[in-house]
Amino acid sequence: MSHLADKIPYDAWLAIVGALAAAACAIPGTFLMLRRLSLMGDAISHAVLPGLVLAYIFSESRASVPMLIGAISVGLLTAFIIETLRRVAKVEEGASIGIVFTSLFAMGIVLITTTKAKNVDLDPNCILQGALETVTMNTIAGIPVSAIALGAVFLVNAALVVFLFKEFRICSFDPGLAATLGFRPVLMHYLLMTMTALTCVVAFEAVGSILVVALLIVPAAAAHLLTDRLSITLLLAVGIAIGSSLAGQWVATFVPGQFGFGSVSITGTTATMTGIVLAIAIAFSPKHGVVARTRHRKAIEHRIAREDVLGVLCRQDEVAPGIAKPTEMLRKETPVPPGKLTAAITSLVRDGWVTQSTDGIRLTDAGKRAALDVLRSHRLWETYLAEVANVPADHTHAQAHRLEHVGMSDAVSAETKNPDVDPHHKPIPPTQ
Amino acid sequence: MDSLSPILDVLLLKQYQTRVVVIGVSLLGATAGLVGSFMLLRKRALLADTLSHATLPGVAGAFLIATAFGGVGKNLVVLLAGAAVASIVAGACVTLLGRTTRLKEDANLAIVLSVFFGFGEVLRSIVQQTATGSAAGLEGFIFGKTATMTYGDTMLIGSACIAVSIVCLALFKELRLLCFDADFARGQGWPITLLDGLLMTLVITVTVIGLQAVGLILIIALLVIPPAAARFWTNQLRSMTLLSAFIGAISAWLGASISGVYSSLPSGATIVLCATVAFTISLLFGTSSGIVSNFIERKRTGKAVLAQLEAAR
């Protein structure tokens, strides 16, 4: 075993420990993000400081087991006090998190400076920043202790989520429903808090508390933007976390050298990488991304502009058949901005629905049919608003002008008992 | 009486250094308590957590840029400017994430906090490799150096305190509207985004000024704990802000004095714990919504209902 472990180089151990920390954090992080408890990781990882100090004072050593027990108990206590302040004293969630973690952190600092713990290396800054670079100093059978601990935490987290998937899902999305169905949302809350405390404590010894906050929340947030399914969110979050961790290590080790610097903080580059992945997800997520939503909105605006043009031309045809509509008139009679109007006309010409000549624009036969559909929709909505929704007749036009783009003509027609004329006695064209 | 005299010396500000520190942190406590009240009621108490962590890349970045252009990296004005810029960008990011994504406010705060601080770590590890950056200095800027606060620091805090108080007083009505019913305010035509930005600017001012004096955790505590404590005593915004400022100032004064007497106690942590004690007392005995007063109120209501039932029978 040690023979095998010795063959793995230092850099590879860094990568393994970083990736395991990332994977272990992403699982509880997804649920924290969904339960709107994102800052709980930040709170717990600051608040466990007095737990660590007390464990050190009582056990008189820096052995891992007492420290772990001390930290996890204080982590759970943190979650308990925050929840109690919120429920009993009605202190707002964010404020109660802020009160509890700053108080406990301050208690930890006072404990360090006033007791024998001050002689030992319990530097608060070190806890905040972590020291991934030193993980290989403490090994069992050639394997770094952090790798074993983080691997175990990852397996525990993964097993809990797999076996209690249904419970976690319902308690994340609807605790009220979960309670009425006989699940135990409060129990699940504290199970999640235990997972979070365990993960934070084990992970921040390796990677520092700020990176723990980043690994808990940022990959989960990116995954949440990419999919609507919980199981896929979890898998994606783990994948993004591991990817960011590996990319972060590569950047920290190789990129600064190109500019004449030595390697930089791995925890820092990893947190930055998670941020970059999130930025990409925000921009390019197929459903919730800024690009996709902008494109979708533009497409709708374009369709509305086209329908507005058709509607105006169709009304003109009713009054004066066959007469062309000058573009300036069109501009005045539609609310569409000039640039979008031009684009709409161009696309209508390309489809062969309107023709453009020197005296203006007129509908073709195909265009006339499409335009009558728009007019039908408009007048049916006018009828609906006047007769079903009881809107005063002089107020229906503006609203109908927006609703006509929703369509649903057949349903509206059925609802208004298939009228022939609208409230203004204008004929409603039949389906084309 | 001999054992009491050093305590009195400190409490009554007889030594120059304690006078500078105690007056400085008390002013800071009052200002933070004032601004924190509005943040608490706007349900954004933890924004201070994010904004203060986010100053790190600003400080380190300002140092690197100033050094690259041949200036003095450790110039206080340069570092303060860097911290303020980074903090403003972070605030804008939180707002932007809220507008453009479906992520919730708490996630946005955690994201901006950790990514900014992580990036700051990267910049800081570069700073440490530069010739002038290796000496301590930036650490103190982020984690505070209360005991060694200077006269200049106290003057800076004093001016910030006055400026922030004037803004709060002048815009009290607008801030009140923002805190209690932002949607109604928007409907009435108030520029809500502008007011939120203004409130954020006030928090950033307090954070940036206070950060290098007393450190990150203390600044967060002073912005969050006194307002939450004051909330238990009153339902009036005016008295809540005053009380919160008072609790902030008293906690800071007591904490700094205690750590002045017992020099092994770090002042920042002691101040936080004084504020925690004030919070606990308020939580239990607050006359408006403290646990004891709620309990008595409930008993009294129960008795009144019983008496009425008896009378009806």
XYZ file of C-alpha atoms in Angstrom:
745
model
C 0.000 0.000 0.000
C 2.650 2.460 1.018
C 4.608 1.364 -1.998
C 1.771 2.435 -4.261
C 1.146 5.626 -2.318
C 4.805 6.639 -2.554
C 4.633 6.520 -6.320
C 2.004 9.252 -6.430
C 3.779 12.588 -6.776
C 3.138 15.662 -4.603
C 1.161 17.523 -7.276
C -1.156 14.572 -7.780
C -1.904 14.421 -4.038
C -2.787 18.125 -4.113
C -5.143 17.459 -7.000
C -6.718 14.460 -5.247
C -7.238 16.279 -1.925
C -8.603 19.380 -3.678
C -10.993 17.330 -5.804
C -12.219 15.306 -2.815
C -12.834 18.502 -0.813
C -14.726 19.938 -3.789
C -16.869 16.824 -4.233
C -17.607 16.534 -0.500
C -18.674 20.204 -0.248
C -20.866 20.280 -3.357
C -23.366 17.746 -1.960
C -24.554 19.539 1.222
C -23.973 22.851 -0.604
C -26.681 22.058 -3.157
C -29.244 21.597 -0.389
C -28.040 24.670 1.534
C -28.485 26.721 -1.630
C -31.989 25.325 -2.233
C -33.026 25.829 1.407
C -31.786 29.450 1.274
C -29.161 28.719 3.916
C -26.175 29.558 1.724
C -24.395 31.555 4.403
C -24.664 28.736 6.948
C -21.379 27.291 5.669
C -19.677 30.646 6.231
C -21.207 30.870 9.716
C -20.287 27.338 10.760
C -16.740 27.518 9.497
C -16.088 30.712 11.512
C -18.049 29.585 14.545
C -16.250 26.272 15.110
C -13.138 28.119 16.311
C -14.100 27.960 20.038
C -14.935 24.256 19.569
C -11.434 23.617 18.262
C -9.849 25.563 21.120
C -11.925 23.855 23.827
C -11.165 20.434 22.322
C -7.485 21.322 22.415
C -7.661 22.509 26.029
C -9.474 19.389 27.240
C -7.582 16.780 25.227
C -4.261 18.652 25.588
C -3.281 17.659 22.084
C -3.984 18.460 18.481
C -5.210 14.913 17.850
C -7.781 14.810 15.089
C -10.631 13.000 16.818
C -11.240 15.362 19.794
C -10.816 18.372 17.509
C -13.362 16.917 15.094
C -15.845 16.219 17.898
C -15.369 19.700 19.374
C -15.797 21.398 16.025
C -18.841 19.408 14.973
C -20.599 19.966 18.316
C -20.051 23.706 18.092
C -21.080 23.619 14.429
C -24.376 21.988 15.387
C -24.786 24.391 18.297
C -24.352 27.258 15.822
C -27.112 25.892 13.606
C -29.320 25.338 16.655
C -28.875 28.864 18.065
C -29.475 30.448 14.654
C -32.681 28.438 14.183
C -33.852 29.187 17.760
C -33.215 32.935 17.435
C -35.178 32.901 14.209
C -38.119 30.923 15.580
C -38.412 32.069 19.179
C -37.135 35.629 19.038
C -38.175 36.316 15.410
C -34.704 37.610 14.528
C -34.362 37.689 10.761
C -32.304 34.761 9.361
C -29.372 36.806 8.027
C -29.084 38.833 11.218
C -29.180 35.759 13.452
C -26.419 34.140 11.365
C -24.355 37.343 11.694
C -24.874 37.568 15.456
C -24.037 33.939 16.177
C -20.941 33.494 14.065
C -19.248 36.764 15.020
C -19.933 36.072 18.715
C -18.603 32.518 18.599
C -15.570 33.540 16.540
C -14.789 36.285 19.061
C -15.180 33.755 21.876
C -12.699 31.490 20.114
C -10.167 34.309 19.775
C -10.504 35.245 23.447
C -10.082 31.578 24.406
C -6.918 31.317 22.304
C -5.318 34.424 23.757
C -6.239 33.828 27.407
C -5.546 30.093 27.785
C -2.692 27.751 27.163
C -3.990 27.302 23.619
C -2.057 30.397 22.585
C 1.149 28.396 22.460
C -0.202 26.171 19.757
C -0.635 26.877 16.104
C -4.346 27.735 16.028
C -3.941 30.827 13.931
C -7.388 32.229 12.990
C -5.978 33.555 9.728
C -4.710 30.109 8.852
C -8.197 28.696 9.335
C -9.619 31.372 7.034
C -7.083 30.797 4.314
C -6.229 27.127 4.580
C -2.989 25.578 3.530
C -3.575 23.044 0.806
C 0.119 23.224 -0.022
C 1.035 21.377 3.204
C -1.371 18.422 2.981
C 1.347 15.872 2.289
C 3.116 16.610 5.567
C 0.751 14.441 7.617
C 0.337 10.935 6.186
C -0.799 7.422 7.137
C 0.774 4.624 5.082
C 1.905 7.232 2.595
C -1.593 8.581 2.054
C -2.240 12.134 3.308
C -4.645 12.154 6.280
C -6.713 14.878 4.572
C -7.266 12.622 1.571
C -8.553 9.785 3.770
C -10.784 12.080 5.854
C -12.201 13.959 2.863
C -12.772 10.708 0.971
C -14.701 9.341 3.956
C -16.777 12.539 4.259
C -17.556 12.455 0.548
C -18.717 8.834 0.791
C -20.861 9.568 3.874
C -22.467 12.600 2.180
C -23.064 10.689 -1.047
C -24.533 7.673 0.771
C -26.881 9.837 2.888
C -28.161 11.673 -0.162
C -28.643 8.491 -2.187
C -30.513 6.662 0.592
C -32.553 9.684 1.734
C -32.977 11.288 -1.691
C -36.772 11.472 -1.522
C -36.710 12.933 2.002
C -34.064 15.527 1.121
C -35.923 16.508 -2.028
C -39.301 17.111 -0.443
C -37.814 18.867 2.593
C -35.770 21.168 0.339
C -38.616 22.261 -1.866
C -41.631 22.178 0.440
C -41.007 21.633 4.165
C -44.668 22.347 4.919
C -45.880 19.576 2.614
C -43.144 17.287 3.958
C -44.431 17.794 7.501
C -48.047 17.022 6.568
C -46.954 13.876 4.694
C -45.259 12.577 7.836
C -41.646 13.303 6.873
C -39.571 15.039 9.497
C -38.358 18.371 8.039
C -36.810 19.454 11.355
C -34.886 16.195 11.639
C -33.752 16.546 8.011
C -32.715 20.154 8.717
C -30.415 19.030 11.498
C -29.144 16.090 9.433
C -28.191 18.609 6.746
C -26.595 20.813 9.410
C -24.601 17.815 10.688
C -23.435 17.048 7.152
C -22.507 20.697 6.671
C -20.617 20.916 9.965
C -18.745 17.654 9.309
C -17.867 18.699 5.761
C -16.841 22.246 6.731
C -14.631 21.070 9.579
C -12.842 18.379 7.612
C -12.574 20.468 4.443
C -11.400 23.754 5.898
C -8.436 22.169 7.573
C -7.280 21.323 4.055
C -8.576 24.210 1.955
C -9.575 27.079 4.300
C -13.018 28.332 5.233
C -13.478 30.838 2.426
C -12.838 28.187 -0.211
C -15.270 25.926 1.677
C -17.955 28.607 1.267
C -17.096 28.890 -2.426
C -17.149 25.104 -2.979
C -20.408 24.710 -1.050
C -22.412 27.341 -2.885
C -20.916 28.487 -6.189
C -20.904 25.115 -8.066
C -24.400 24.390 -6.697
C -25.593 27.793 -7.936
C -24.101 27.179 -11.390
C -25.721 23.729 -11.549
C -29.053 25.208 -10.425
C -28.967 27.546 -13.427
C -28.212 24.697 -15.839
C -30.973 22.234 -14.942
C -34.317 21.942 -13.167
C -33.831 18.341 -11.952
C -32.449 17.819 -8.453
C -30.495 14.636 -9.244
C -28.785 16.312 -12.205
C -28.166 19.463 -10.154
C -26.304 17.348 -7.586
C -24.210 15.526 -10.182
C -23.438 18.756 -12.049
C -22.510 20.553 -8.810
C -20.053 17.779 -7.896
C -18.646 17.803 -11.428
C -18.270 21.594 -11.541
C -16.650 21.622 -8.105
C -14.090 18.968 -9.074
C -13.440 20.668 -12.418
C -12.935 24.073 -10.780
C -10.601 22.535 -8.227
C -8.404 20.871 -10.855
C -8.459 23.954 -13.101
C -7.634 26.147 -10.103
C -4.587 24.052 -9.253
C -3.375 24.124 -12.821
C -3.767 27.909 -13.011
C -2.094 28.467 -9.630
C 0.893 26.328 -10.553
C 1.524 27.226 -14.178
C 0.008 30.573 -15.127
C 1.881 32.990 -12.802
C 5.173 31.566 -14.111
C 4.337 33.029 -17.517
C 4.419 36.503 -15.978
C 7.545 35.965 -13.949
C 5.868 35.213 -10.609
C 6.035 32.123 -8.412
C 2.933 29.974 -7.861
C -0.047 31.681 -6.201
C -2.639 30.563 -3.630
C -4.387 27.407 -4.884
C -7.434 28.014 -2.699
C -7.716 31.493 -4.210
C -7.528 30.333 -7.829
C -10.010 27.521 -7.145
C -12.557 29.960 -5.676
C -11.968 32.225 -8.685
C -12.504 29.272 -11.048
C -15.872 28.427 -9.465
C -16.813 32.068 -10.045
C -15.795 31.855 -13.704
C -17.844 28.677 -14.224
C -20.832 30.406 -12.602
C -20.393 33.434 -14.874
C -20.407 31.110 -17.902
C -23.545 29.378 -16.607
C -25.253 32.745 -16.046
C -24.465 33.799 -19.596
C -24.981 30.586 -21.576
C -27.353 28.300 -19.647
C -29.676 26.914 -22.346
C -32.853 27.760 -20.420
C -32.041 30.313 -17.707
C -28.999 31.980 -19.303
C -28.890 35.663 -20.133
C -28.115 34.945 -23.803
C -30.944 32.416 -24.198
C -33.463 34.647 -22.456
C -32.416 37.722 -24.463
C -32.717 35.739 -27.696
C -36.151 34.463 -26.633
C -37.314 37.992 -25.790
C -36.029 39.351 -29.097
C -37.866 36.609 -30.983
C -41.118 37.512 -29.229
C -40.579 41.235 -29.894
C -39.980 40.437 -33.566
C -43.155 38.352 -33.822
C -45.188 41.105 -32.119
C -43.758 43.725 -34.505
C -44.709 41.562 -37.504
C -48.224 41.007 -36.163
C -48.636 44.737 -35.485
C -47.694 45.533 -39.101
C -50.126 42.916 -40.413
C -52.893 44.258 -38.159
C -52.476 47.853 -39.350
C -52.417 46.793 -43.021
C -55.485 44.612 -42.545
C -57.535 47.440 -40.956
C -56.495 49.716 -43.832
C -57.698 47.074 -46.299
C -61.134 47.050 -44.650
C -61.543 50.794 -45.231
C -59.729 51.211 -48.531
C -58.994 47.860 -50.214
C -55.909 47.623 -52.401
C -54.421 50.979 -51.348
C -50.782 50.848 -50.227
C -49.751 52.054 -46.774
C -46.830 54.535 -46.697
C -44.104 53.519 -44.241
C -44.382 56.832 -42.360
C -48.063 56.158 -41.649
C -47.191 52.687 -40.441
C -44.597 54.163 -38.115
C -47.185 56.446 -36.565
C -49.850 53.790 -36.127
C -47.775 51.098 -34.410
C -45.926 51.336 -31.086
C -42.968 49.423 -32.618
C -39.604 51.281 -32.550
C -38.269 52.223 -36.033
C -35.355 49.729 -36.157
C -37.562 46.783 -35.220
C -40.269 47.966 -37.638
C -37.820 47.892 -40.539
C -36.663 44.388 -39.535
C -40.279 43.213 -39.294
C -41.153 44.604 -42.756
C -38.030 43.053 -44.287
C -38.904 39.633 -42.894
C -42.540 39.942 -44.009
C -41.337 40.795 -47.547
C -39.002 37.790 -47.477
C -41.894 35.522 -46.467
C -43.940 36.904 -49.376
C -46.653 38.285 -47.052
C -46.266 41.949 -48.041
C -44.860 43.756 -51.046
C -42.990 47.007 -50.858
C -43.158 49.627 -53.628
C -42.564 53.368 -53.951
C -46.047 54.303 -52.701
C -45.796 52.040 -49.649
C -46.605 48.548 -48.385
C -49.522 46.276 -49.253
C -50.566 42.779 -48.238
C -50.274 39.775 -50.567
C -52.944 37.040 -50.552
C -50.918 34.886 -48.161
C -50.264 37.940 -45.991
C -53.947 38.797 -45.986
C -54.780 35.397 -44.488
C -52.215 35.791 -41.698
C -53.378 39.379 -41.092
C -57.019 38.295 -40.778
C -55.927 35.848 -38.057
C -54.371 38.740 -36.115
C -57.506 40.847 -36.573
C -59.671 37.909 -35.506
C -57.611 37.473 -32.358
C -57.824 41.196 -31.561
C -61.573 41.461 -31.975
C -62.273 38.226 -30.089
C -60.226 39.554 -27.160
C -62.190 42.833 -27.305
C -65.386 40.824 -27.025
C -63.973 38.733 -24.200
C -62.842 41.798 -22.231
C -66.189 43.565 -22.681
C -68.508 40.625 -22.087
C -66.689 38.169 -19.814
C -64.213 40.383 -17.920
C -66.670 43.346 -17.779
C -64.107 45.909 -18.903
C -65.791 49.213 -20.020
C -66.064 49.258 -23.818
C -63.821 52.322 -24.199
C -61.015 50.569 -22.285
C -60.887 47.310 -24.202
C -58.794 48.374 -27.199
C -55.449 48.954 -25.501
C -55.641 45.688 -23.581
C -56.837 43.743 -26.607
C -53.905 45.176 -28.510
C -51.559 43.377 -26.112
C -53.633 40.222 -25.771
C -54.004 39.729 -29.533
C -50.404 38.478 -29.572
C -51.240 35.730 -27.080
C -53.432 34.074 -29.704
C -55.701 31.278 -28.381
C -58.433 32.533 -30.754
C -60.454 29.296 -30.763
C -60.617 29.104 -26.976
C -61.571 32.786 -26.695
C -64.186 32.326 -29.418
C -65.754 29.389 -27.550
C -65.701 31.341 -24.293
C -67.563 34.275 -25.890
C -70.081 31.958 -27.686
C -68.592 32.386 -31.192
C -69.606 36.025 -31.888
C -69.705 37.534 -35.425
C -69.022 41.147 -34.400
C -67.001 42.733 -31.608
C -68.393 45.303 -29.087
C -67.617 48.108 -31.579
C -69.776 46.284 -34.202
C -66.788 45.440 -36.352
C -66.912 42.034 -38.066
C -64.787 39.219 -36.628
C -63.115 37.382 -39.529
C -63.522 33.565 -39.560
C -60.572 31.204 -39.055
C -58.350 31.306 -42.147
C -8.629 50.939 45.882
C -5.257 50.345 44.323
C -6.592 47.570 42.118
C -9.390 49.820 40.902
C -7.316 52.758 39.816
C -5.979 51.291 36.517
C -9.554 50.350 35.587
C -10.759 53.863 36.333
C -7.821 55.278 34.425
C -8.919 53.373 31.362
C -12.652 53.936 31.712
C -12.132 57.661 32.216
C -9.732 57.851 29.284
C -6.755 59.131 31.235
C -4.068 57.676 28.978
C -3.456 59.081 25.535
C -3.404 55.767 23.648
C -6.520 54.363 25.324
C -8.246 57.693 24.718
C -7.524 57.481 20.989
C -8.632 53.846 20.750
C -11.721 54.133 22.935
C -13.049 57.311 21.312
C -12.318 55.898 17.852
C -14.087 52.571 18.343
C -17.003 54.155 20.222
C -17.655 56.551 17.344
C -17.373 53.624 14.949
C -19.767 51.566 17.090
C -22.313 54.391 17.073
C -22.074 54.898 13.310
C -22.261 51.182 12.546
C -25.237 50.830 14.887
C -27.021 53.668 13.074
C -26.444 52.355 9.539
C -26.941 48.738 10.636
C -30.497 49.527 11.798
C -31.570 50.341 8.262
C -29.767 47.281 6.905
C -31.452 45.007 9.452
C -34.896 46.318 8.589
C -34.142 46.081 4.876
C -33.377 42.388 5.599
C -29.832 42.783 4.336
C -27.903 42.408 7.566
C -25.330 40.074 6.037
C -24.536 42.361 3.121
C -21.868 43.785 5.433
C -20.271 40.327 5.631
C -19.982 40.173 1.851
C -18.923 43.789 1.339
C -16.184 43.603 3.963
C -14.715 40.336 2.642
C -14.864 41.760 -0.861
C -12.430 44.553 0.005
C -9.466 42.136 -0.092
C -8.997 42.065 -3.898
C -9.390 45.861 -3.889
C -6.700 46.363 -1.280
C -4.281 43.907 -2.889
C -5.097 45.154 -6.395
C -4.596 48.815 -5.407
C -1.262 47.894 -3.861
C -0.126 46.098 -7.045
C -1.282 48.892 -9.359
C 0.265 51.639 -7.216
C 3.552 49.716 -7.061
C 3.524 49.050 -10.810
C 3.197 52.790 -11.504
C 6.078 53.509 -9.208
C 3.988 54.833 -6.340
C 4.013 53.854 -2.695
C 1.799 50.768 -2.411
C 1.139 51.096 1.281
C -0.326 54.592 1.017
C -3.498 54.602 3.145
C -5.515 56.628 0.627
C -4.618 54.235 -2.198
C -5.581 51.168 -0.154
C -8.832 52.772 1.057
C -9.731 53.702 -2.512
C -9.036 50.142 -3.658
C -11.149 48.697 -0.853
C -14.015 51.062 -1.650
C -13.936 50.285 -5.374
C -13.902 46.504 -4.804
C -16.700 46.824 -2.275
C -18.827 48.860 -4.690
C -18.224 46.336 -7.474
C -19.207 43.530 -5.078
C -22.406 45.343 -4.121
C -23.211 45.824 -7.802
C -22.562 42.111 -8.410
C -24.982 41.106 -5.647
C -27.649 43.376 -7.151
C -26.924 42.162 -10.684
C -27.082 38.482 -9.680
C -30.449 39.192 -8.070
C -31.744 40.835 -11.253
C -30.434 38.501 -13.954
C -30.580 35.032 -12.377
C -33.042 32.992 -10.393
C -30.577 32.619 -7.510
C -31.743 33.790 -4.101
C -30.274 36.700 -2.135
C -28.426 34.473 0.390
C -26.736 32.524 -2.414
C -25.728 35.787 -4.123
C -24.126 37.035 -0.915
C -22.220 33.769 -0.407
C -21.093 33.686 -4.051
C -19.786 37.245 -4.149
C -18.160 36.879 -0.726
C -16.232 33.714 -1.520
C -15.275 34.446 -5.108
C -14.080 37.979 -4.330
C -12.148 36.833 -1.268
C -10.655 33.933 -3.240
C -9.544 36.282 -6.007
C -8.162 38.573 -3.323
C -6.111 35.658 -1.998
C -4.625 35.196 -5.464
C -3.697 38.872 -5.695
C -2.317 38.805 -2.166
C -0.061 35.865 -2.889
C 1.327 37.926 -5.783
C 1.766 40.941 -3.478
C 3.772 38.796 -1.094
C 6.200 37.995 -3.906
C 6.910 41.654 -4.644
C 9.885 43.286 -2.979
C 7.905 45.726 -0.817
C 4.835 43.596 -0.192
C 6.380 40.886 1.925
C 6.544 43.044 5.046
C 3.367 42.869 7.106
C 0.838 45.575 6.401
C -1.916 44.285 4.197
C -2.825 41.655 6.818
C -3.345 44.399 9.375
C -5.495 46.232 6.877
C -7.957 43.367 6.614
C -7.764 41.858 10.089
C -7.447 45.097 12.031
C -5.005 46.576 14.480
C -7.226 48.144 17.120
C -4.603 48.468 19.844
C -2.340 50.511 17.597
C -4.963 52.847 16.178
C -3.597 56.315 15.621
C -4.944 59.826 16.119
C -5.396 60.017 12.338
C -7.550 56.866 12.348
C -9.785 58.328 15.025
C -10.145 61.598 13.109
C -11.017 59.619 9.957
C -13.637 57.606 11.831
C -14.965 60.808 13.414
C -15.453 62.531 10.053
C -17.068 59.423 8.543
C -19.346 59.237 11.568
C -20.475 62.836 11.104
C -20.967 62.445 7.338
C -22.965 59.214 7.688
C -25.104 60.656 10.494
C -25.935 63.741 8.422
C -26.996 61.596 5.456
C -29.115 59.335 7.673
C -30.782 62.327 9.317
C -31.390 64.171 6.055
C -32.876 61.120 4.342
C -34.546 59.592 7.398
C -38.024 59.628 5.835
C -36.813 58.077 2.573
C -34.799 55.382 4.357
C -37.764 54.573 6.592
C -39.993 54.112 3.568
C -37.340 51.914 1.932
C -37.074 49.705 5.025
C -40.751 49.180 5.694
C -42.406 49.065 2.293
C -40.092 49.304 -0.690
C -42.829 48.306 -3.148
C -45.160 51.026 -1.896
C -42.281 53.506 -2.115
C -41.634 52.448 -5.703
C -45.318 52.897 -6.464
C -45.165 56.414 -5.002
C -42.371 57.212 -7.444
C -39.373 57.074 -5.088
C -36.102 55.988 -6.740
C -35.717 52.727 -4.808
C -32.612 51.510 -6.640
C -30.926 54.837 -5.918
C -31.877 54.670 -2.233
C -30.644 51.071 -1.968
C -27.416 52.204 -3.605
C -27.146 55.044 -1.116
C -27.672 52.699 1.834
C -25.024 50.407 0.373
C -22.669 53.379 0.050
C -23.176 54.190 3.735
C -22.379 50.580 4.682
C -19.308 50.601 2.454
C -18.138 53.859 4.044
C -18.442 52.405 7.543
C -16.859 49.107 6.453
C -13.882 50.574 4.655
C -13.157 53.146 7.351
C -13.634 50.645 10.160
C -11.928 47.676 8.538
C -8.373 48.885 8.807
C -9.021 50.174 12.307
C -10.737 47.206 13.907
C -10.847 44.308 11.447
C -13.372 42.368 9.469
C -15.231 40.292 12.062
C -15.686 43.249 14.406
C -17.088 45.435 11.661
C -19.653 42.801 10.742
C -20.563 42.356 14.418
C -20.973 46.115 14.979
C -23.234 46.411 11.927
C -25.427 43.445 12.869
C -25.592 42.937 16.658
C -26.536 46.396 18.086
C -29.510 46.897 15.713
C -30.783 43.377 16.438
C -30.489 44.110 20.173
C -32.243 47.478 19.854
C -35.120 45.858 17.988
C -36.212 44.082 21.210
C -36.802 47.376 23.029
C -38.899 49.406 20.619
C -41.124 49.416 17.564
C -40.226 52.999 16.662
C -37.561 53.423 13.986
C -36.314 56.699 15.463
C -35.734 55.281 18.925
C -34.404 52.026 17.464
C -31.675 53.784 15.476
C -30.700 55.923 18.478
C -30.684 52.938 20.825
C -28.724 50.859 18.319
C -26.102 53.598 17.986
C -25.978 53.839 21.773
C -25.553 50.057 22.234
C -22.832 50.049 19.551
C -20.966 52.888 21.251
C -21.301 51.425 24.761
C -20.161 47.937 23.649
C -17.161 49.451 21.911
C -16.291 51.674 24.884
C -16.620 48.817 27.397
C -14.826 46.290 25.217
C -11.933 48.585 24.399
C -11.638 49.594 28.062
C -11.653 45.996 29.322
C -8.978 44.991 26.850
C -7.074 48.107 27.928
C -7.040 46.831 31.506
C -6.423 43.170 30.749
C -3.880 43.527 28.011
C -4.050 39.819 27.092
C -7.617 40.284 25.833
C -7.735 41.286 22.147
C -9.865 44.428 21.847
C -11.811 43.452 18.706
C -13.051 40.153 20.131
C -13.801 41.752 23.512
C -15.939 44.412 21.863
C -17.859 41.716 19.951
C -18.486 39.831 23.189
C -19.710 43.018 24.934
C -22.154 43.492 22.079
C -23.180 39.840 22.436
C -23.900 40.402 26.133
C -25.978 43.478 25.261
C -27.845 41.390 22.699
C -28.507 38.577 25.178
C -29.841 41.006 27.797
C -32.082 42.616 25.175
C -33.244 39.227 23.899
C -34.343 38.258 27.408
C -35.556 41.517 28.917
C -36.326 43.798 25.962
C -39.552 45.656 26.771
C -41.039 45.422 23.299
C -40.443 41.846 22.135
C -38.016 40.292 24.610
C -38.636 36.718 25.693
C -39.669 37.625 29.281
C -41.974 40.451 28.217
C -43.541 38.214 25.553
C -44.098 35.544 28.205
C -45.727 37.977 30.629
C -47.841 39.418 27.851
C -49.044 35.956 26.860
C -49.920 35.072 30.473
C -51.786 38.345 30.870
C -53.754 37.809 27.672
C -54.571 34.269 28.796
C -55.842 35.530 32.132
C -57.890 38.279 30.486
C -59.505 35.781 28.130
C -60.276 33.434 31.017
C -61.766 36.278 33.042
C -63.991 37.262 30.130
C -65.105 33.672 29.668
C -65.949 33.484 33.370
C -67.882 36.738 33.169
C -69.803 35.528 30.108
C -70.779 32.396 31.977
